[in-house]
Amino acid sequence: MFSEEVKQLINRTKTSSSRLDQLRLFLDDKGMIRCEGRIEHSSVSSEAKKPVLLPAKHHVTDLIIQEHHDSTNHTGIKGTLNRIRKRYWILHGRQAAKRVLRKYSVKRCLKKSIDRATLSFEELRTILIEIESTLNNRPITYIYDDEEGISYPLTPSCLLYGRRTTTTPDDSQFEIVSTNESLTRRAQHHKTLLKQFTKQWRREYLLSIREAASSSNNGTRDVIAEGDIVILKNESTKRLFWKIAKVEKLIRSIDGVVRSEKIRVLNSETRKPIIMRRPIQHLIPLEIRSKFGNENEEEQVDVNEESSETQDLSTEPLDSDVKTAVVEKKNRPKRKAAVQGELVRKLSKQT
């Protein structure tokens, strides 16, 4: 079990197809394989930050899934998997939980018994209304167990009616006249709900992004370097009004991956350049790069060749200052059309 990974961790060697890069595996003091993801600086427990790695198909894994399923009062796959991820990280965890819990579930037997029952029209209509209410109360995101209180997942009924439709609301929830005390009470209740949604976000989202995504897509992803000209993405405005910026500095995280950059952009109010820090997902690279990449060497524009081709189009040779103007900025790449346009402008001024 994980013999290849253990050898690579001991010898500090890895292959391109290894899980070491994706899960960032390491050996602890007891010789157990643990995962180290992107939530190292979060507020979750230390065991949740660095859980123990478990295989998908193993007897010990099945026992752990069954134990946590019983401890969560049979809440289902989502609640069981959330409880497990507080200490362990199972490869293909959702599939493993489905495989194990399918053996101990009695829902299929109940469903078959109800399907065979003979119901009247009123009974059938009542059951259909209950099914509609149940479907509208299904969570939109994954449900995770809340040890400190009652969990209120986001459901379609919350968006349609502002409450869960499984129970009838009390008369006290409807007020004819709003007073200072009632509004203050509702504000406190709203603040409490925000805290609960924060805890819910930590459970449902933060623990699920442990796997580090690959930084390249088949090795063809463009890398933004210092000095590149980029477009600053802004969701609040149309694409036509997105600003153009220049990358000043790359900001690397602890793992050495560039996730944000400092850019120089023109302020709309003062009309002066300012330095801003933006995530790399909001920067769209353009063709204007700070230097030639190794992959684009075949597509580079040879300035000398372009100048010689343009000389053939003209009857008069180019002066030395024209050649200097074309070649003096070799370290800043130019497109073929830009080089030709500059030469045409120089020739038109001489004539």
PDB file of N, CA and C in Angstrom, residues 276-335:
ATOM      1  N   MET A 276      -0.717  48.317  -8.246  1.00  0.00           N
ATOM      2  CA  MET A 276      -1.780  47.519  -7.644  1.00  0.00           C
ATOM      3  C   MET A 276      -1.346  46.064  -7.598  1.00  0.00           C
ATOM      4  N   ARG A 277      -1.954  45.325  -6.678  1.00  0.00           N
ATOM      5  CA  ARG A 277      -1.706  43.887  -6.574  1.00  0.00           C
ATOM      6  C   ARG A 277      -2.980  43.146  -6.961  1.00  0.00           C
ATOM      7  N   ARG A 278      -2.860  42.275  -7.944  1.00  0.00           N
ATOM      8  CA  ARG A 278      -4.009  41.551  -8.446  1.00  0.00           C
ATOM      9  C   ARG A 278      -3.655  40.073  -8.622  1.00  0.00           C
ATOM     10  N   PRO A 279      -4.625  39.168  -8.443  1.00  0.00           N
ATOM     11  CA  PRO A 279      -4.373  37.744  -8.695  1.00  0.00           C
ATOM     12  C   PRO A 279      -4.136  37.476 -10.166  1.00  0.00           C
ATOM     13  N   ILE A 280      -3.411  36.422 -10.436  1.00  0.00           N
ATOM     14  CA  ILE A 280      -3.023  36.127 -11.820  1.00  0.00           C
ATOM     15  C   ILE A 280      -4.232  35.747 -12.665  1.00  0.00           C
ATOM     16  N   GLN A 281      -5.336  35.307 -12.022  1.00  0.00           N
ATOM     17  CA  GLN A 281      -6.529  34.961 -12.784  1.00  0.00           C
ATOM     18  C   GLN A 281      -7.195  36.183 -13.400  1.00  0.00           C
ATOM     19  N   HIS A 282      -6.906  37.392 -12.880  1.00  0.00           N
ATOM     20  CA  HIS A 282      -7.513  38.611 -13.402  1.00  0.00           C
ATOM     21  C   HIS A 282      -6.643  39.298 -14.444  1.00  0.00           C
ATOM     22  N   LEU A 283      -5.540  38.673 -14.842  1.00  0.00           N
ATOM     23  CA  LEU A 283      -4.635  39.270 -15.822  1.00  0.00           C
ATOM     24  C   LEU A 283      -4.671  38.455 -17.107  1.00  0.00           C
ATOM     25  N   ILE A 284      -4.936  39.128 -18.207  1.00  0.00           N
ATOM     26  CA  ILE A 284      -5.007  38.474 -19.511  1.00  0.00           C
ATOM     27  C   ILE A 284      -3.789  38.899 -20.317  1.00  0.00           C
ATOM     28  N   PRO A 285      -2.888  37.974 -20.669  1.00  0.00           N
ATOM     29  CA  PRO A 285      -1.662  38.357 -21.384  1.00  0.00           C
ATOM     30  C   PRO A 285      -1.952  38.763 -22.820  1.00  0.00           C
ATOM     31  N   LEU A 286      -1.163  39.709 -23.310  1.00  0.00           N
ATOM     32  CA  LEU A 286      -1.228  40.153 -24.697  1.00  0.00           C
ATOM     33  C   LEU A 286      -0.017  39.643 -25.462  1.00  0.00           C
ATOM     34  N   GLU A 287       0.096  40.047 -26.727  1.00  0.00           N
ATOM     35  CA  GLU A 287       1.223  39.620 -27.546  1.00  0.00           C
ATOM     36  C   GLU A 287       2.501  40.350 -27.188  1.00  0.00           C
ATOM     37  N   ILE A 288       2.390  41.475 -26.504  1.00  0.00           N
ATOM     38  CA  ILE A 288       3.574  42.260 -26.157  1.00  0.00           C
ATOM     39  C   ILE A 288       4.204  41.651 -24.920  1.00  0.00           C
ATOM     40  N   ARG A 289       5.344  40.991 -25.076  1.00  0.00           N
ATOM     41  CA  ARG A 289       6.009  40.313 -23.985  1.00  0.00           C
ATOM     42  C   ARG A 289       7.314  41.014 -23.664  1.00  0.00           C
ATOM     43  N   SER A 290       7.832  40.740 -22.463  1.00  0.00           N
ATOM     44  CA  SER A 290       9.065  41.397 -22.035  1.00  0.00           C
ATOM     45  C   SER A 290      10.285  40.811 -22.721  1.00  0.00           C
ATOM     46  N   LYS A 291      10.219  39.545 -23.117  1.00  0.00           N
ATOM     47  CA  LYS A 291      11.349  38.907 -23.784  1.00  0.00           C
ATOM     48  C   LYS A 291      10.820  37.757 -24.612  1.00  0.00           C
ATOM     49  N   PHE A 292      11.659  37.268 -25.522  1.00  0.00           N
ATOM     50  CA  PHE A 292      11.268  36.149 -26.356  1.00  0.00           C
ATOM     51  C   PHE A 292      11.337  34.871 -25.552  1.00  0.00           C
ATOM     52  N   GLY A 293      10.267  34.042 -25.641  1.00  0.00           N
ATOM     53  CA  GLY A 293      10.291  32.745 -24.992  1.00  0.00           C
ATOM     54  C   GLY A 293      10.955  31.716 -25.862  1.00  0.00           C
ATOM     55  N   ASN A 294      11.361  30.623 -25.245  1.00  0.00           N
ATOM     56  CA  ASN A 294      12.031  29.563 -25.992  1.00  0.00           C
ATOM     57  C   ASN A 294      11.085  28.896 -26.971  1.00  0.00           C
ATOM     58  N   GLU A 295       9.792  28.876 -26.612  1.00  0.00           N
ATOM     59  CA  GLU A 295       8.844  28.203 -27.476  1.00  0.00           C
ATOM     60  C   GLU A 295       8.506  29.028 -28.708  1.00  0.00           C
ATOM     61  N   ASN A 296       8.745  30.318 -28.659  1.00  0.00           N
ATOM     62  CA  ASN A 296       8.381  31.188 -29.773  1.00  0.00           C
ATOM     63  C   ASN A 296       9.587  31.618 -30.595  1.00  0.00           C
ATOM     64  N   GLU A 297      10.697  30.882 -30.487  1.00  0.00           N
ATOM     65  CA  GLU A 297      11.899  31.282 -31.209  1.00  0.00           C
ATOM     66  C   GLU A 297      11.693  31.184 -32.709  1.00  0.00           C
ATOM     67  N   GLU A 298      10.884  30.186 -33.133  1.00  0.00           N
ATOM     68  CA  GLU A 298      10.680  30.021 -34.558  1.00  0.00           C
ATOM     69  C   GLU A 298       9.818  31.134 -35.129  1.00  0.00           C
ATOM     70  N   GLU A 299       8.985  31.772 -34.262  1.00  0.00           N
ATOM     71  CA  GLU A 299       8.080  32.799 -34.737  1.00  0.00           C
ATOM     72  C   GLU A 299       8.617  34.208 -34.513  1.00  0.00           C
ATOM     73  N   GLN A 300       9.855  34.327 -34.035  1.00  0.00           N
ATOM     74  CA  GLN A 300      10.412  35.645 -33.784  1.00  0.00           C
ATOM     75  C   GLN A 300      10.661  36.371 -35.105  1.00  0.00           C
ATOM     76  N   VAL A 301      10.541  37.656 -35.027  1.00  0.00           N
ATOM     77  CA  VAL A 301      10.748  38.480 -36.215  1.00  0.00           C
ATOM     78  C   VAL A 301      12.202  38.905 -36.269  1.00  0.00           C
ATOM     79  N   ASP A 302      12.878  38.514 -37.303  1.00  0.00           N
ATOM     80  CA  ASP A 302      14.263  38.931 -37.484  1.00  0.00           C
ATOM     81  C   ASP A 302      14.257  40.341 -38.052  1.00  0.00           C
ATOM     82  N   VAL A 303      14.721  41.277 -37.268  1.00  0.00           N
ATOM     83  CA  VAL A 303      14.660  42.678 -37.672  1.00  0.00           C
ATOM     84  C   VAL A 303      15.523  42.929 -38.888  1.00  0.00           C
ATOM     85  N   ASN A 304      16.677  42.305 -38.941  1.00  0.00           N
ATOM     86  CA  ASN A 304      17.565  42.514 -40.080  1.00  0.00           C
ATOM     87  C   ASN A 304      16.938  42.005 -41.372  1.00  0.00           C
ATOM     88  N   GLU A 305      16.273  40.819 -41.294  1.00  0.00           N
ATOM     89  CA  GLU A 305      15.645  40.278 -42.485  1.00  0.00           C
ATOM     90  C   GLU A 305      14.483  41.155 -42.932  1.00  0.00           C
ATOM     91  N   GLU A 306      13.702  41.666 -41.961  1.00  0.00           N
ATOM     92  CA  GLU A 306      12.579  42.510 -42.325  1.00  0.00           C
ATOM     93  C   GLU A 306      13.054  43.817 -42.959  1.00  0.00           C
ATOM     94  N   SER A 307      14.146  44.359 -42.435  1.00  0.00           N
ATOM     95  CA  SER A 307      14.648  45.606 -43.008  1.00  0.00           C
ATOM     96  C   SER A 307      15.181  45.384 -44.414  1.00  0.00           C
ATOM     97  N   SER A 308      15.805  44.210 -44.655  1.00  0.00           N
ATOM     98  CA  SER A 308      16.317  43.935 -45.990  1.00  0.00           C
ATOM     99  C   SER A 308      15.181  43.720 -46.973  1.00  0.00           C
ATOM    100  N   GLU A 309      14.077  43.050 -46.500  1.00  0.00           N
ATOM    101  CA  GLU A 309      12.941  42.853 -47.385  1.00  0.00           C
ATOM    102  C   GLU A 309      12.277  44.186 -47.728  1.00  0.00           C
ATOM    103  N   THR A 310      12.230  45.081 -46.769  1.00  0.00           N
ATOM    104  CA  THR A 310      11.622  46.383 -47.028  1.00  0.00           C
ATOM    105  C   THR A 310      12.499  47.226 -47.935  1.00  0.00           C
ATOM    106  N   GLN A 311      13.812  47.042 -47.859  1.00  0.00           N
ATOM    107  CA  GLN A 311      14.708  47.783 -48.740  1.00  0.00           C
ATOM    108  C   GLN A 311      14.496  47.388 -50.190  1.00  0.00           C
ATOM    109  N   ASP A 312      14.144  46.101 -50.411  1.00  0.00           N
ATOM    110  CA  ASP A 312      13.905  45.671 -51.777  1.00  0.00           C
ATOM    111  C   ASP A 312      12.676  46.350 -52.376  1.00  0.00           C
ATOM    112  N   LEU A 313      11.723  46.736 -51.519  1.00  0.00           N
ATOM    113  CA  LEU A 313      10.531  47.397 -52.010  1.00  0.00           C
ATOM    114  C   LEU A 313      10.795  48.846 -52.385  1.00  0.00           C
ATOM    115  N   SER A 314      11.873  49.428 -51.904  1.00  0.00           N
ATOM    116  CA  SER A 314      12.180  50.834 -52.163  1.00  0.00           C
ATOM    117  C   SER A 314      13.372  50.934 -53.104  1.00  0.00           C
ATOM    118  N   THR A 315      13.396  51.979 -53.883  1.00  0.00           N
ATOM    119  CA  THR A 315      14.503  52.185 -54.815  1.00  0.00           C
ATOM    120  C   THR A 315      15.699  52.803 -54.137  1.00  0.00           C
ATOM    121  N   GLU A 316      15.476  53.478 -52.999  1.00  0.00           N
ATOM    122  CA  GLU A 316      16.563  54.132 -52.305  1.00  0.00           C
ATOM    123  C   GLU A 316      16.957  53.323 -51.084  1.00  0.00           C
ATOM    124  N   PRO A 317      18.260  53.217 -50.789  1.00  0.00           N
ATOM    125  CA  PRO A 317      18.685  52.478 -49.603  1.00  0.00           C
ATOM    126  C   PRO A 317      18.324  53.245 -48.344  1.00  0.00           C
ATOM    127  N   LEU A 318      18.222  52.502 -47.242  1.00  0.00           N
ATOM    128  CA  LEU A 318      17.912  53.109 -45.952  1.00  0.00           C
ATOM    129  C   LEU A 318      19.141  53.768 -45.379  1.00  0.00           C
ATOM    130  N   ASP A 319      18.922  54.896 -44.707  1.00  0.00           N
ATOM    131  CA  ASP A 319      20.021  55.552 -44.020  1.00  0.00           C
ATOM    132  C   ASP A 319      20.380  54.780 -42.762  1.00  0.00           C
ATOM    133  N   SER A 320      21.547  55.132 -42.210  1.00  0.00           N
ATOM    134  CA  SER A 320      22.021  54.441 -41.012  1.00  0.00           C
ATOM    135  C   SER A 320      21.136  54.706 -39.812  1.00  0.00           C
ATOM    136  N   ASP A 321      20.557  55.946 -39.727  1.00  0.00           N
ATOM    137  CA  ASP A 321      19.715  56.241 -38.572  1.00  0.00           C
ATOM    138  C   ASP A 321      18.420  55.453 -38.600  1.00  0.00           C
ATOM    139  N   VAL A 322      17.930  55.115 -39.823  1.00  0.00           N
ATOM    140  CA  VAL A 322      16.725  54.308 -39.922  1.00  0.00           C
ATOM    141  C   VAL A 322      16.993  52.891 -39.438  1.00  0.00           C
ATOM    142  N   LYS A 323      18.169  52.341 -39.836  1.00  0.00           N
ATOM    143  CA  LYS A 323      18.521  51.007 -39.368  1.00  0.00           C
ATOM    144  C   LYS A 323      18.684  50.985 -37.861  1.00  0.00           C
ATOM    145  N   THR A 324      19.278  52.040 -37.338  1.00  0.00           N
ATOM    146  CA  THR A 324      19.482  52.090 -35.891  1.00  0.00           C
ATOM    147  C   THR A 324      18.161  52.144 -35.153  1.00  0.00           C
ATOM    148  N   ALA A 325      17.187  52.886 -35.724  1.00  0.00           N
ATOM    149  CA  ALA A 325      15.890  52.999 -35.061  1.00  0.00           C
ATOM    150  C   ALA A 325      15.168  51.670 -35.010  1.00  0.00           C
ATOM    151  N   VAL A 326      15.447  50.784 -35.979  1.00  0.00           N
ATOM    152  CA  VAL A 326      14.776  49.502 -36.001  1.00  0.00           C
ATOM    153  C   VAL A 326      15.452  48.501 -35.089  1.00  0.00           C
ATOM    154  N   VAL A 327      16.785  48.547 -35.002  1.00  0.00           N
ATOM    155  CA  VAL A 327      17.532  47.519 -34.298  1.00  0.00           C
ATOM    156  C   VAL A 327      17.856  47.909 -32.864  1.00  0.00           C
ATOM    157  N   GLU A 328      17.656  49.171 -32.484  1.00  0.00           N
ATOM    158  CA  GLU A 328      18.139  49.620 -31.189  1.00  0.00           C
ATOM    159  C   GLU A 328      17.372  49.001 -30.030  1.00  0.00           C
ATOM    160  N   LYS A 329      16.156  48.484 -30.273  1.00  0.00           N
ATOM    161  CA  LYS A 329      15.340  47.919 -29.192  1.00  0.00           C
ATOM    162  C   LYS A 329      15.095  46.440 -29.446  1.00  0.00           C
ATOM    163  N   LYS A 330      16.180  45.699 -29.536  1.00  0.00           N
ATOM    164  CA  LYS A 330      16.033  44.268 -29.768  1.00  0.00           C
ATOM    165  C   LYS A 330      15.443  43.547 -28.566  1.00  0.00           C
ATOM    166  N   ASN A 331      15.722  44.046 -27.373  1.00  0.00           N
ATOM    167  CA  ASN A 331      15.232  43.354 -26.189  1.00  0.00           C
ATOM    168  C   ASN A 331      13.733  43.498 -26.007  1.00  0.00           C
ATOM    169  N   ARG A 332      13.080  44.377 -26.711  1.00  0.00           N
ATOM    170  CA  ARG A 332      11.630  44.518 -26.649  1.00  0.00           C
ATOM    171  C   ARG A 332      11.027  43.986 -27.950  1.00  0.00           C
ATOM    172  N   PRO A 333      10.277  42.899 -27.920  1.00  0.00           N
ATOM    173  CA  PRO A 333       9.794  42.274 -29.150  1.00  0.00           C
ATOM    174  C   PRO A 333       8.746  43.119 -29.841  1.00  0.00           C
ATOM    175  N   LYS A 334       8.746  43.049 -31.162  1.00  0.00           N
ATOM    176  CA  LYS A 334       7.758  43.742 -31.972  1.00  0.00           C
ATOM    177  C   LYS A 334       7.169  42.768 -32.970  1.00  0.00           C
ATOM    178  N   ARG A 335       5.918  42.986 -33.265  1.00  0.00           N
ATOM    179  CA  ARG A 335       5.276  42.150 -34.261  1.00  0.00           C
ATOM    180  C   ARG A 335       5.729  42.541 -35.670  1.00  0.00           C
TER     181      ARG A 335
END
